[in-house]
Tab-separated table of C-alpha atoms in Angstrom:
chain	number	residue	atom	x	y	z
A	463	MET	CA	26.168	-3.109	19.570
A	464	VAL	CA	27.670	-0.772	17.158
A	465	MET	CA	28.215	2.671	18.316
A	466	MET	CA	30.067	5.686	17.200
A	467	SER	CA	33.430	6.134	18.922
A	468	PHE	CA	33.236	9.553	20.526
A	469	LEU	CA	29.735	10.624	20.163
A	470	PRO	CA	26.459	8.727	21.059
A	471	PRO	CA	24.503	7.752	17.844
A	472	VAL	CA	21.949	10.126	16.540
A	473	SER	CA	19.466	7.489	17.776
A	474	ALA	CA	20.188	8.525	21.185
A	475	LEU	CA	18.508	11.867	20.562
A	476	LEU	CA	15.166	10.439	19.960
A	477	SER	CA	14.588	10.358	23.846
A	478	SER	CA	14.616	14.071	23.981
A	479	PHE	CA	11.665	14.506	21.698
A	480	ALA	CA	8.083	14.028	22.955
A	481	ARG	CA	6.202	11.201	21.554
A	482	VAL	CA	3.949	12.080	18.727
A	483	PRO	CA	0.115	11.236	19.384
A	484	ARG	CA	-1.167	8.492	17.136
A	485	GLY	CA	-3.385	10.395	14.855
A	486	ALA	CA	-2.552	13.030	12.582
A	487	SER	CA	-8.144	-1.588	-1.677
A	488	PHE	CA	-8.372	-1.926	-4.175
A	489	ALA	CA	-9.179	-3.501	-6.974
A	490	LEU	CA	-8.849	-2.775	-10.581
A	491	PRO	CA	-11.472	-3.401	-12.997
A	492	LEU	CA	-10.922	-4.728	-16.475
A	493	LEU	CA	-12.997	-3.642	-19.320
A	494	VAL	CA	-14.030	-6.623	-21.220
A	495	ILE	CA	-15.139	-6.940	-24.745
A	496	SER	CA	-18.895	-6.352	-23.488
A	497	ILE	CA	-17.866	-3.138	-21.817
A	498	CYS	CA	-18.597	-4.111	-18.399
A	499	SER	CA	-17.042	-5.294	-15.358
A	500	GLY	CA	-18.018	-7.384	-11.970
A	501	CYS	CA	-16.932	-7.263	-8.602
A	502	ILE	CA	-16.731	-9.863	-5.765
A	503	SER	CA	-15.324	-9.586	-2.376
A	504	SER	CA	-13.614	-12.531	-0.666
A	505	GLY	CA	-13.736	-11.152	2.616
A	506	GLY	CA	-10.138	-11.149	3.105
A	507	ARG	CA	-9.491	-14.788	2.594
A	508	ILE	CA	-5.957	-15.998	1.814
A	509	GLU	CA	-5.350	-17.871	-1.124
A	510	PRO	CA	-2.723	-20.332	-2.405
A	511	VAL	CA	0.193	-18.130	-4.186
A	512	ASP	CA	0.790	-19.185	-7.785
A	513	ASP	CA	4.018	-18.522	-9.658
A	514	PRO	CA	4.836	-14.816	-10.017
A	515	PRO	CA	2.736	-13.476	-12.803
A	516	LEU	CA	4.872	-12.907	-16.103
A	517	VAL	CA	3.858	-10.476	-19.027
A	518	SER	CA	3.716	-12.459	-22.250
A	519	ASP	CA	5.783	-11.041	-25.207
A	520	THR	CA	3.739	-12.961	-27.720
A	521	ALA	CA	0.607	-11.312	-29.347
A	522	PRO	CA	-2.205	-10.571	-27.006
A	523	ALA	CA	-5.052	-13.159	-26.362
A	524	PRO	CA	-8.593	-12.020	-26.253
A	525	LEU	CA	-9.385	-10.070	-23.091
A	526	LEU	CA	-10.625	-11.987	-20.107
A	527	HIS	CA	-12.477	-10.881	-17.386
A	528	ASP	CA	-10.521	-9.759	-14.270
A	529	VAL	CA	-12.392	-10.199	-11.106
A	530	PRO	CA	-11.856	-6.916	-9.227
A	531	VAL	CA	-10.683	-7.027	-5.661
A	532	ALA	CA	-12.382	-5.551	-2.726
A	533	ALA	CA	-10.688	-2.101	-1.540
A	534	SER	CA	-10.277	-3.754	1.987
A	535	GLU	CA	-8.691	-6.655	0.670
A	536	ALA	CA	-6.229	-4.989	-1.301
A	537	LYS	CA	-4.237	-4.303	1.727
A	538	SER	CA	-5.822	-6.857	3.986
A	539	GLU	CA	-4.193	-8.417	6.907
A	540	GLY	CA	-3.582	-11.697	5.273
A	541	ASP	CA	-0.751	-10.449	2.873
A	542	SER	CA	0.177	-12.890	-0.036
A	543	GLU	CA	3.542	-13.837	-1.080
A	544	VAL	CA	5.630	-11.307	-2.647
A	545	PRO	CA	6.839	-12.484	-6.042
A	546	VAL	CA	10.561	-12.980	-6.111
A	547	ALA	CA	10.714	-10.773	-9.029
A	548	VAL	CA	9.742	-8.040	-7.258
A	549	ALA	CA	12.050	-8.887	-3.949
A	550	GLU	CA	14.919	-8.972	-6.541
A	551	SER	CA	14.214	-5.439	-8.085
A	552	GLU	CA	14.873	-3.460	-4.831
A	553	GLN	CA	16.014	-0.149	-6.120
A	554	HIS	CA	17.099	1.437	-2.885
A	555	GLU	CA	20.908	1.635	-2.180
A	556	ALA	CA	22.190	-0.142	0.868
A	557	PRO	CA	22.049	2.127	3.877
A	558	PRO	CA	25.267	3.232	5.302
A	559	LYS	CA	26.831	1.297	7.981
A	560	PRO	CA	26.630	2.872	11.567
A	561	GLY	CA	30.111	3.895	11.637
A	562	ASP	CA	29.624	5.655	8.392
A	563	LEU	CA	26.921	7.842	9.567
A	564	LEU	CA	27.445	11.577	10.284
A	565	GLU	CA	28.970	12.010	13.659
A	566	LEU	CA	28.275	15.585	14.042
A	567	ILE	CA	24.973	16.108	15.759
A	568	VAL	CA	23.310	19.478	15.346
A	569	LYS	CA	21.454	20.904	18.110
A	570	GLY	CA	17.798	20.995	17.795
A	571	ARG	CA	17.884	18.403	15.236
A	572	THR	CA	14.068	17.631	14.155
A	573	ARG	CA	12.634	14.417	15.275
A	574	ASP	CA	11.910	13.251	11.584
A	575	LEU	CA	15.560	13.468	10.802
A	576	VAL	CA	16.478	11.571	13.908
A	577	ILE	CA	14.161	8.681	12.965
A	578	ARG	CA	15.612	8.715	9.266
A	579	ASP	CA	18.928	7.929	10.999
A	580	LEU	CA	17.652	5.443	13.322
A	581	VAL	CA	16.116	3.594	10.277
A	582	ALA	CA	19.307	3.677	8.490
A	583	GLU	CA	21.031	2.414	11.487
A	584	GLY	CA	18.609	-0.243	12.070
A	585	GLN	CA	18.892	-1.318	8.436
A	586	ALA	CA	22.636	-1.705	8.561
A	587	GLN	CA	22.373	-3.727	11.564
A	588	LEU	CA	20.293	-6.315	9.707
A	589	ARG	CA	21.993	-6.386	6.425
A	590	ASP	CA	24.440	-9.142	7.479
A	591	VAL	CA	22.094	-10.967	9.723
A	592	GLN	CA	21.638	-14.610	9.004
A	593	LEU	CA	17.789	-15.901	9.168
A	594	GLN	CA	17.733	-19.172	10.996
A	595	TYR	CA	15.791	-21.917	9.034
A	596	VAL	CA	14.114	-24.772	10.913
A	597	PHE	CA	13.292	-28.066	9.010
A	598	ALA	CA	10.910	-30.645	10.561
A	599	GLY	CA	10.407	-34.288	9.794
A	600	LYS	CA	12.951	-37.186	8.634
A	601	ALA	CA	15.183	-37.280	5.507
A	602	GLY	CA	13.022	-37.406	2.495
A	603	HIS	CA	9.801	-36.160	4.286
A	604	GLU	CA	11.334	-33.095	5.872
A	605	VAL	CA	9.324	-29.649	5.554
A	606	LEU	CA	10.383	-25.914	6.336
A	607	ARG	CA	8.875	-25.523	9.758
A	608	GLY	CA	8.132	-21.802	9.602
A	609	ARG	CA	9.412	-18.412	8.223
A	610	PRO	CA	12.130	-16.613	10.208
A	611	VAL	CA	11.840	-13.035	10.633
A	612	ALA	CA	14.341	-10.724	12.222
A	613	PHE	CA	13.799	-7.277	13.762
A	614	ALA	CA	16.189	-4.369	14.659
A	615	LEU	CA	15.233	-3.110	18.029
A	616	TRP	CA	16.641	0.012	19.839
A	617	SER	CA	16.495	0.494	23.658
A	618	GLU	CA	16.396	4.307	24.716
A	619	ALA	CA	17.408	3.480	28.260
A	620	GLN	CA	20.505	1.230	27.234
A	621	LYS	CA	21.331	3.206	23.990
A	622	ASN	CA	21.907	-0.080	22.064
A	623	TRP	CA	20.540	-2.492	19.649
A	624	THR	CA	19.129	-5.871	19.784
A	625	ILE	CA	18.290	-8.411	16.972
A	626	ALA	CA	15.244	-10.158	17.697
A	627	HIS	CA	14.722	-13.458	15.815
A	628	LEU	CA	10.935	-14.814	15.391
A	629	GLU	CA	9.515	-17.526	13.596
A	630	ILE	CA	5.917	-17.334	11.869
A	631	PRO	CA	3.795	-19.666	10.164
A	632	ARG	CA	4.684	-20.488	6.501
A	633	PRO	CA	2.558	-20.493	4.283
A	634	PRO	CA	0.674	-17.128	5.806
A	635	VAL	CA	-2.186	-18.106	7.824
A	636	LYS	CA	-5.826	-17.114	7.597
A	637	TRP	CA	-5.554	-14.276	10.150
A	638	LYS	CA	-7.656	-11.218	10.718
A	639	PRO	CA	-7.747	-8.563	13.550
A	640	GLY	CA	-9.918	-9.780	16.551
A	641	ARG	CA	-10.085	-13.425	15.308
A	642	GLY	CA	-7.620	-15.018	17.363
A	643	GLU	CA	-3.831	-14.483	18.066
A	644	LEU	CA	-1.250	-15.167	15.101
A	645	PRO	CA	0.945	-18.075	16.357
A	646	PHE	CA	4.620	-17.277	16.477
A	647	THR	CA	7.774	-18.183	18.239
A	648	VAL	CA	10.534	-15.864	19.886
A	649	ARG	CA	14.010	-17.352	19.385
A	650	THR	CA	15.834	-14.571	20.965
A	651	PRO	CA	16.115	-15.104	24.869
A	652	GLY	CA	14.976	-12.327	27.122
A	653	ILE	CA	12.697	-10.550	24.437
A	654	GLU	CA	8.880	-10.585	24.729
A	655	ALA	CA	7.043	-9.945	21.665
A	656	ARG	CA	3.184	-9.146	20.814
A	657	HIS	CA	1.791	-9.427	17.501
A	658	VAL	CA	0.571	-6.196	16.121
A	659	LYS	CA	-0.602	-6.747	12.621
A	660	GLY	CA	-0.042	-8.224	9.238
A	661	THR	CA	1.357	-11.613	8.044
A	662	GLY	CA	3.191	-10.747	4.870
A	663	ALA	CA	6.188	-8.762	3.737
A	664	GLU	CA	4.476	-5.219	3.672
A	665	ARG	CA	2.715	-5.308	7.060
A	666	LEU	CA	3.974	-7.709	9.374
A	667	MET	CA	4.654	-5.913	12.756
A	668	PHE	CA	5.274	-6.797	16.350
A	669	LYS	CA	5.749	-4.708	19.485
A	670	PHE	CA	8.776	-5.745	21.736
A	671	SER	CA	10.149	-5.342	25.266
A	672	HIS	CA	12.640	-6.465	27.285
A	673	ASP	CA	13.118	-6.256	31.139
A	674	GLY	CA	9.848	-4.280	31.064
A	675	GLU	CA	11.358	-1.533	28.687
A	676	GLU	CA	9.287	-1.095	25.141
A	677	LEU	CA	11.836	-1.657	22.447
A	678	LYS	CA	11.334	0.599	19.300
A	679	VAL	CA	11.327	-1.157	15.991
A	680	TYR	CA	13.488	0.396	13.296
A	681	GLY	CA	14.156	-2.528	10.744
A	682	ARG	CA	12.934	-5.757	9.812
A	683	LYS	CA	14.301	-8.769	7.510
A	684	PHE	CA	11.940	-10.815	5.850
A	685	PRO	CA	12.595	-13.858	3.347
A	686	VAL	CA	10.819	-14.187	0.166
A	687	PHE	CA	10.708	-17.779	-1.449
A	688	ASP	CA	10.620	-19.021	-4.984
A	689	ASN	CA	6.869	-20.433	-5.242
A	690	THR	CA	8.033	-22.675	-7.738
A	691	LEU	CA	10.145	-24.404	-5.330
A	692	ILE	CA	7.782	-24.254	-2.564
A	693	LYS	CA	5.109	-25.998	-4.636
A	694	LYS	CA	7.482	-28.828	-5.729
A	695	LYS	CA	8.425	-29.149	-1.859
A	696	ARG	CA	12.105	-28.397	-2.440
A	697	TRP	CA	12.500	-26.731	0.866
A	698	ARG	CA	16.228	-26.577	1.244
A	699	GLN	CA	16.727	-25.244	-2.196
A	700	ALA	CA	13.987	-22.490	-1.336
A	701	THR	CA	15.593	-21.461	1.501
A	702	ALA	CA	19.155	-21.370	-0.128
A	703	THR	CA	17.701	-19.111	-2.922
A	704	ALA	CA	15.493	-17.130	-0.703
A	705	ARG	CA	15.555	-13.261	-1.407
A	706	SER	CA	15.689	-11.343	1.938
A	707	ILE	CA	13.822	-8.054	2.193
A	708	VAL	CA	15.134	-5.276	4.524
A	709	TYR	CA	12.186	-3.007	5.117
A	710	LEU	CA	10.227	-1.357	7.862
A	711	PRO	CA	6.416	-1.694	7.777
A	712	TYR	CA	4.356	0.995	9.601
A	713	THR	CA	5.127	1.450	13.206
A	714	SER	CA	3.819	4.044	15.475
A	715	ASP	CA	7.523	4.643	16.499
A	716	THR	CA	7.993	6.372	13.125
A	717	LEU	CA	4.748	8.546	13.067
A	718	ASP	CA	5.775	12.189	12.870
A	719	PRO	CA	3.977	15.268	11.178
A	720	HIS	CA	7.032	15.964	8.811
A	721	PHE	CA	6.643	12.525	7.041
A	722	THR	CA	2.701	13.230	6.893
A	723	SER	CA	3.095	16.329	5.283
A	724	GLY	CA	6.177	15.162	3.301
A	725	GLY	CA	4.205	12.083	2.020
A	726	ARG	CA	1.397	14.274	0.872
A	727	ASP	CA	3.767	16.535	-1.186
A	728	PHE	CA	5.761	13.490	-2.436
A	729	LEU	CA	2.674	11.846	-3.950
A	730	LEU	CA	1.469	15.107	-5.418
A	731	ALA	CA	4.924	15.679	-6.917
A	732	THR	CA	5.165	12.175	-8.194
A	733	ALA	CA	1.538	12.179	-9.766
A	734	ARG	CA	2.218	15.474	-11.456
A	735	GLY	CA	5.423	14.028	-12.936
A	736	ALA	CA	3.628	11.187	-14.256
A	737	ILE	CA	1.091	13.400	-15.772
A	738	ASP	CA	3.905	15.500	-17.328
A	739	GLU	CA	5.147	12.562	-19.038
A	740	LEU	CA	2.024	11.646	-20.595
A	741	ARG	CA	1.543	15.413	-21.467
A	742	ASP	CA	5.042	15.328	-23.161
A	743	ALA	CA	4.116	12.269	-25.017
A	744	SER	CA	0.791	13.891	-26.116
A	745	VAL	CA	-1.185	10.774	-25.139
A	746	PRO	CA	-4.789	11.464	-26.072
A	747	SER	CA	-7.919	10.800	-24.062
A	748	GLU	CA	-10.160	8.009	-24.824
A	749	ALA	CA	-12.905	9.549	-22.827
A	750	PHE	CA	-12.706	13.109	-24.135
A	751	PRO	CA	-11.489	13.006	-27.977
A	752	GLY	CA	-9.302	16.025	-28.867
A	753	GLU	CA	-8.325	16.455	-25.431
A	754	LEU	CA	-4.960	15.193	-23.792
A	755	LEU	CA	-5.080	12.635	-21.286
A	756	ALA	CA	-2.888	14.815	-19.072
A	757	ASP	CA	-5.839	17.143	-19.032
A	758	VAL	CA	-8.485	14.931	-18.014
A	759	ILE	CA	-7.147	13.261	-14.786
A	760	PRO	CA	-6.207	15.496	-11.990
A	761	ALA	CA	-2.902	14.731	-9.912
A	762	GLU	CA	-4.951	15.264	-6.673
A	763	VAL	CA	-7.383	12.240	-7.594
A	764	ILE	CA	-4.258	9.872	-8.580
A	765	ALA	CA	-2.341	10.971	-5.193
A	766	THR	CA	-5.742	10.297	-3.213
A	767	LEU	CA	-5.923	6.527	-4.926
A	768	ALA	CA	-2.357	6.165	-3.692
A	769	VAL	CA	-3.601	6.635	-0.146
A	770	ILE	CA	-6.928	4.990	-0.577
A	771	GLU	CA	-5.358	1.760	-1.824
A	772	GLN	CA	-3.163	1.425	1.382
A	773	THR	CA	-5.629	2.235	4.006
A	774	ASP	CA	-7.255	-0.499	6.073
A	775	ASP	CA	-10.993	-0.228	6.142
A	776	GLU	CA	-10.980	-1.057	9.718
A	777	ASP	CA	-8.411	1.569	10.610
A	778	PHE	CA	-10.703	4.024	8.528
A	779	LEU	CA	-13.741	3.260	10.571
A	780	GLU	CA	-11.952	3.349	13.864
A	781	LYS	CA	-9.495	6.358	13.311
A	782	GLY	CA	-11.259	8.374	10.645
A	783	THR	CA	-8.784	10.540	8.675
A	784	ASP	CA	-5.805	10.046	10.942
A	785	ALA	CA	-5.511	6.589	9.266
A	786	PHE	CA	-4.571	8.499	6.114
A	787	ASP	CA	-1.901	10.126	8.215
A	788	GLU	CA	-0.223	6.694	8.986
A	789	VAL	CA	-0.265	5.885	4.986
A	790	LEU	CA	0.971	9.317	4.074
A	791	SER	CA	3.951	8.987	6.770
A	792	GLN	CA	5.037	5.774	5.124
A	793	TYR	CA	5.180	7.772	1.937
A	794	GLY	CA	7.013	10.603	3.696
A	795	LEU	CA	9.488	8.060	5.312
A	796	LYS	CA	10.391	5.583	2.468
A	797	ARG	CA	9.138	7.565	-0.615
A	798	GLU	CA	9.499	5.349	-3.886
A	799	GLU	CA	9.910	2.157	-1.668
A	800	ALA	CA	6.748	2.768	0.110
A	801	TYR	CA	4.071	-0.095	-0.420
A	802	ARG	CA	6.070	-1.751	-3.298
A	803	TYR	CA	5.736	-5.159	-1.239
A	804	SER	CA	2.008	-4.620	-1.013
A	805	VAL	CA	0.180	-7.919	-2.145
A	806	SER	CA	-3.318	-8.910	-1.559
A	807	SER	CA	-4.648	-12.287	-1.150
A	808	ALA	CA	-6.006	-11.613	-4.758
A	809	LYS	CA	-2.287	-10.791	-5.933
A	810	ALA	CA	-3.274	-7.178	-6.360
A	811	LEU	CA	0.431	-5.519	-6.351
A	812	GLY	CA	2.215	-2.459	-5.486
A	813	PRO	CA	1.175	1.118	-4.317
A	814	MET	CA	-1.575	1.422	-6.650
A	815	GLN	CA	-2.791	-2.273	-6.326
A	816	PHE	CA	-2.628	-3.347	-9.916
A	817	THR	CA	-3.716	-6.942	-11.021
A	818	ASP	CA	-2.619	-9.064	-13.754
A	819	ARG	CA	-3.175	-12.670	-14.988
A	820	ARG	CA	-0.105	-14.067	-16.631
A	821	GLY	CA	-0.079	-11.005	-19.130
A	822	HIS	CA	-3.791	-10.958	-19.912
A	823	GLY	CA	-5.342	-8.983	-16.903
A	824	THR	CA	-5.884	-5.386	-15.973
A	825	TYR	CA	-2.264	-4.230	-15.736
A	826	SER	CA	-1.414	-5.725	-19.276
A	827	PHE	CA	-4.788	-4.593	-20.734
A	828	VAL	CA	-3.832	-0.964	-19.807
A	829	VAL	CA	-0.395	-1.318	-21.275
A	830	ARG	CA	-1.969	-2.536	-24.726
A	831	SER	CA	-4.638	0.139	-24.475
A	832	CYS	CA	-2.525	3.230	-23.673
A	833	ARG	CA	0.363	2.512	-25.955
A	834	GLY	CA	1.441	6.159	-26.098
A	835	ALA	CA	2.012	6.370	-22.370
A	836	GLN	CA	4.923	3.862	-22.791
A	837	LEU	CA	4.142	1.974	-19.625
A	838	ASP	CA	6.479	-0.570	-18.456
A	839	PRO	CA	5.180	-3.986	-19.907
A	840	ASN	CA	6.734	-5.986	-17.017
A	841	PHE	CA	4.061	-6.436	-14.529
A	842	GLU	CA	6.153	-6.992	-11.277
A	843	ARG	CA	8.485	-3.839	-12.231
A	844	GLY	CA	5.552	-1.578	-13.598
A	845	SER	CA	3.109	-2.080	-10.699
A	846	THR	CA	5.775	-1.478	-8.014
A	847	ARG	CA	7.357	1.546	-9.386
A	848	LEU	CA	5.188	4.450	-8.232
A	849	ARG	CA	5.481	7.137	-11.002
A	850	ASN	CA	4.990	4.176	-13.771
A	851	ALA	CA	1.929	2.664	-11.589
A	852	MET	CA	0.271	6.216	-11.313
A	853	LYS	CA	0.786	6.491	-15.149
A	854	ALA	CA	-1.250	3.226	-15.658
A	855	ALA	CA	-3.827	4.465	-13.199
A	856	VAL	CA	-4.322	7.703	-15.031
A	857	CYS	CA	-4.855	5.668	-18.246
A	858	LEU	CA	-7.306	3.299	-16.486
A	859	LEU	CA	-9.396	6.178	-15.254
A	860	ASP	CA	-9.531	7.838	-18.548
A	861	ILE	CA	-10.637	4.139	-20.345
A	862	GLU	CA	-13.241	3.749	-17.506
A	863	LEU	CA	-14.646	7.360	-18.186
A	864	SER	CA	-14.869	6.478	-21.726
A	865	GLN	CA	-17.460	3.719	-21.013
A	866	MET	CA	-19.815	6.187	-18.844
A	867	ASN	CA	-22.869	7.952	-20.057
A	868	SER	CA	-22.547	11.484	-21.625
A	869	GLU	CA	-24.167	13.098	-18.489
A	870	ILE	CA	-21.639	11.723	-16.010
A	871	ARG	CA	-18.716	12.521	-18.480
A	872	ALA	CA	-20.081	15.988	-18.938
A	873	ALA	CA	-20.628	16.601	-15.115
A	874	TYR	CA	-17.117	15.183	-14.521
A	875	ARG	CA	-15.752	17.419	-16.969
A	876	ALA	CA	-17.116	20.508	-15.171
A	877	LYS	CA	-15.781	19.278	-11.688
A	878	PRO	CA	-13.379	16.391	-11.965
A	879	ASP	CA	-12.644	16.260	-8.448
A	880	VAL	CA	-15.976	16.197	-7.188
A	881	LEU	CA	-17.147	13.850	-9.936
A	882	GLY	CA	-14.380	11.731	-9.360
A	883	ILE	CA	-16.417	9.478	-7.398
A	884	PHE	CA	-17.363	7.994	-10.692
A	885	PRO	CA	-13.977	6.951	-12.084
A	886	VAL	CA	-13.033	6.262	-8.603
A	887	ALA	CA	-16.034	3.648	-8.062
A	888	ALA	CA	-14.985	2.073	-11.533
A	889	TYR	CA	-11.235	1.783	-10.146
A	890	ASN	CA	-12.597	0.059	-7.147
A	891	GLY	CA	-15.503	-2.142	-8.775
A	892	GLY	CA	-15.921	-1.610	-12.489
A	893	GLN	CA	-18.939	-0.249	-14.415
A	894	ARG	CA	-21.319	-2.343	-12.434
A	895	ASN	CA	-20.799	-0.181	-9.500
A	896	VAL	CA	-20.686	3.071	-11.557
A	897	ALA	CA	-24.180	2.136	-12.716
A	898	LYS	CA	-25.250	1.331	-9.275
A	899	LEU	CA	-23.964	4.675	-7.930
A	900	TYR	CA	-25.927	6.601	-10.589
A	901	GLY	CA	-28.999	4.709	-10.067
A	902	ALA	CA	-28.607	5.717	-6.121
A	903	LEU	CA	-28.056	9.131	-6.904
A	904	ASN	CA	-31.226	9.199	-9.083
A	905	ARG	CA	-33.230	7.498	-6.383
A	906	MET	CA	-32.103	10.138	-3.807
A	907	GLY	CA	-33.057	12.932	-6.330
A	908	VAL	CA	-29.522	14.193	-6.466
A	909	GLN	CA	-28.701	15.871	-9.768
A	910	LEU	CA	-25.102	15.465	-10.713
A	911	ALA	CA	-24.700	19.292	-10.906
A	912	GLU	CA	-25.541	19.781	-7.386
A	913	LEU	CA	-22.744	17.416	-6.115
A	914	ARG	CA	-20.136	19.311	-4.080
A	915	ARG	CA	-17.038	18.674	-2.109
A	916	ALA	CA	-17.339	16.897	1.254
A	917	GLY	CA	-17.852	18.928	4.589
A	918	LYS	CA	-18.299	17.989	7.995
A	919	LEU	CA	-21.269	16.665	9.763
A	920	PRO	CA	-22.698	18.957	12.404
A	921	PRO	CA	-23.030	17.306	15.904
A	922	GLY	CA	-26.258	15.466	16.428
A	923	SER	CA	-26.656	15.008	12.644
A	924	ALA	CA	-29.068	12.162	11.664
A	925	VAL	CA	-27.291	11.515	8.473
A	926	VAL	CA	-25.270	8.430	8.203
A	927	CYS	CA	-22.448	8.073	5.942
A	928	PRO	CA	-21.247	6.821	3.400
A	929	CYS	CA	-22.895	9.867	1.897
A	930	VAL	CA	-22.586	12.526	-0.813
A	931	TRP	CA	-22.840	16.461	-0.314
A	932	ARG	CA	-25.192	18.347	-2.410
A	933	GLU	CA	-25.731	22.111	-2.787
A	934	ASP	CA	-29.139	23.049	-1.552
A	935	GLY	CA	-29.822	26.867	-1.945
A	936	SER	CA	-27.210	28.313	0.016
A	937	LEU	CA	-26.222	25.223	2.167
A	938	VAL	CA	-24.218	22.268	1.262
A	939	GLN	CA	-25.638	19.172	2.916
A	940	ALA	CA	-24.713	15.546	3.410
A	941	VAL	CA	-27.163	12.688	2.107
A	942	SER	CA	-26.646	9.256	3.001
A	943	ILE	CA	-25.948	6.930	-0.083
A	944	PRO	CA	-28.945	4.260	-0.197
A	945	ARG	CA	-27.362	0.748	-0.004
A	946	TYR	CA	-26.046	-0.648	-3.216
A	947	ASN	CA	-22.719	-2.133	-2.274
A	948	SER	CA	-21.060	-1.379	1.091
A	949	GLU	CA	-17.530	-1.966	0.171
A	950	ASN	CA	-17.818	0.464	-2.914
A	951	SER	CA	-19.758	3.214	-1.145
A	952	GLY	CA	-17.137	3.059	1.720
A	953	TYR	CA	-14.266	3.298	-0.818
A	954	ILE	CA	-16.061	6.709	-2.267
A	955	GLU	CA	-16.301	7.774	1.239
A	956	LYS	CA	-12.773	7.485	1.824
A	957	TYR	CA	-12.090	9.183	-1.508
A	958	GLN	CA	-14.145	12.305	-0.344
A	959	SER	CA	-12.584	12.331	3.051
A	960	ILE	CA	-8.855	12.570	1.935
A	961	LEU	CA	-9.263	14.654	-1.298
A	962	SER	CA	-9.067	17.912	0.588
A	963	LEU	CA	-5.759	16.974	1.903
A	964	PHE	CA	-4.255	17.517	-1.567
A	965	ASP	CA	-5.803	20.834	-2.325
């Protein structure tokens, strides 16, 4: 236990605050030469992980069809392996050692500040922890038995830290909520653990207890392996060169209203900063010739996408907009570091969940097509740095808009927030889903000019959402979207539900 000499650590103050109640993916289409995109959903399956994708410096090859990923899969429980290049590009400074933290405790210190200090202490506790690799089998035929993971746990009763060592399967197993238990082994005596969610670097989380006391999680150390070495079964070399990430996935112990509001402000400020860079570079719009790209895509739409891409479909169905608060709290607590290790089973990467195919996929396509934006050409680096990824998202939405019919573009230009359902549909599933959404609205008899911001369904309403909202005389009413693609219509529902948070 590391403790300050003459005052209790700031973490001791957490017990004086009431617990905050629990309350308050993505797929990128690639425009192909024939100006169409397709969409499939793999149902959250776990796929083998290839070598980390690299962006070629050679002349671009003809565009390939990049199969979009279901929104729910972009942050599915079956997280894929984080590319080593991402793990090696951590930008945050090492947290202070507990002895270096401020020893002066201000009376009335808010809970969010206490949590920040707890997270700093937890990360410091983990920094020098050695992960325990176990090999099974005889010489010449041995394999790495599992993936060791360490957690920094805080006891409010004892006012001390415990480092809990677990071993989980490697490679990640096919696991989804409600479909059996994730197998794991607790390697620290006296600690009881229960798997909460996730399997990968971004979302793996457990609950812990000791002698009947629930311990709070404020840090986690997770090793990332070189896939080339793993494929060659060079187990000992893979563990010797593993890059360990000290990171804190979402936990209810860190949910705080200050982080939720702070995450909202941070995302808006980052999106506006990205758009300002595009404005300073005078990047033209593809969808609206003669206009600047910075004047076409609102910052609120980009901030909304950053939340949607990291919101589990199941969480949204269960908790409604409270699920957004959990994601916003991550941005508020971790800021630029939030979701940079988010990797789907289809290898969509980072907070905006871009995909790439060895330099010929969606991200590289946007880099080549939106040259004035000066996007980072390196996929791992560019897709995991939030401002750059947001600039890329602005470029992609504009490109998608340029392929839509004149009626949609005219309606969008008049009300970009409301008609954002179309570029958002394209962001999730390509032009096919744009056409399907447009056709569904026509079958409903809903004119684009009638569409309005989402409201709240009255008690006992017969309308079943996903839905759109139309102005009918003096009333704004909800209309159910006819079945055309449940995943894409659900994505639109999330977009409409969260947009007002960024007003």
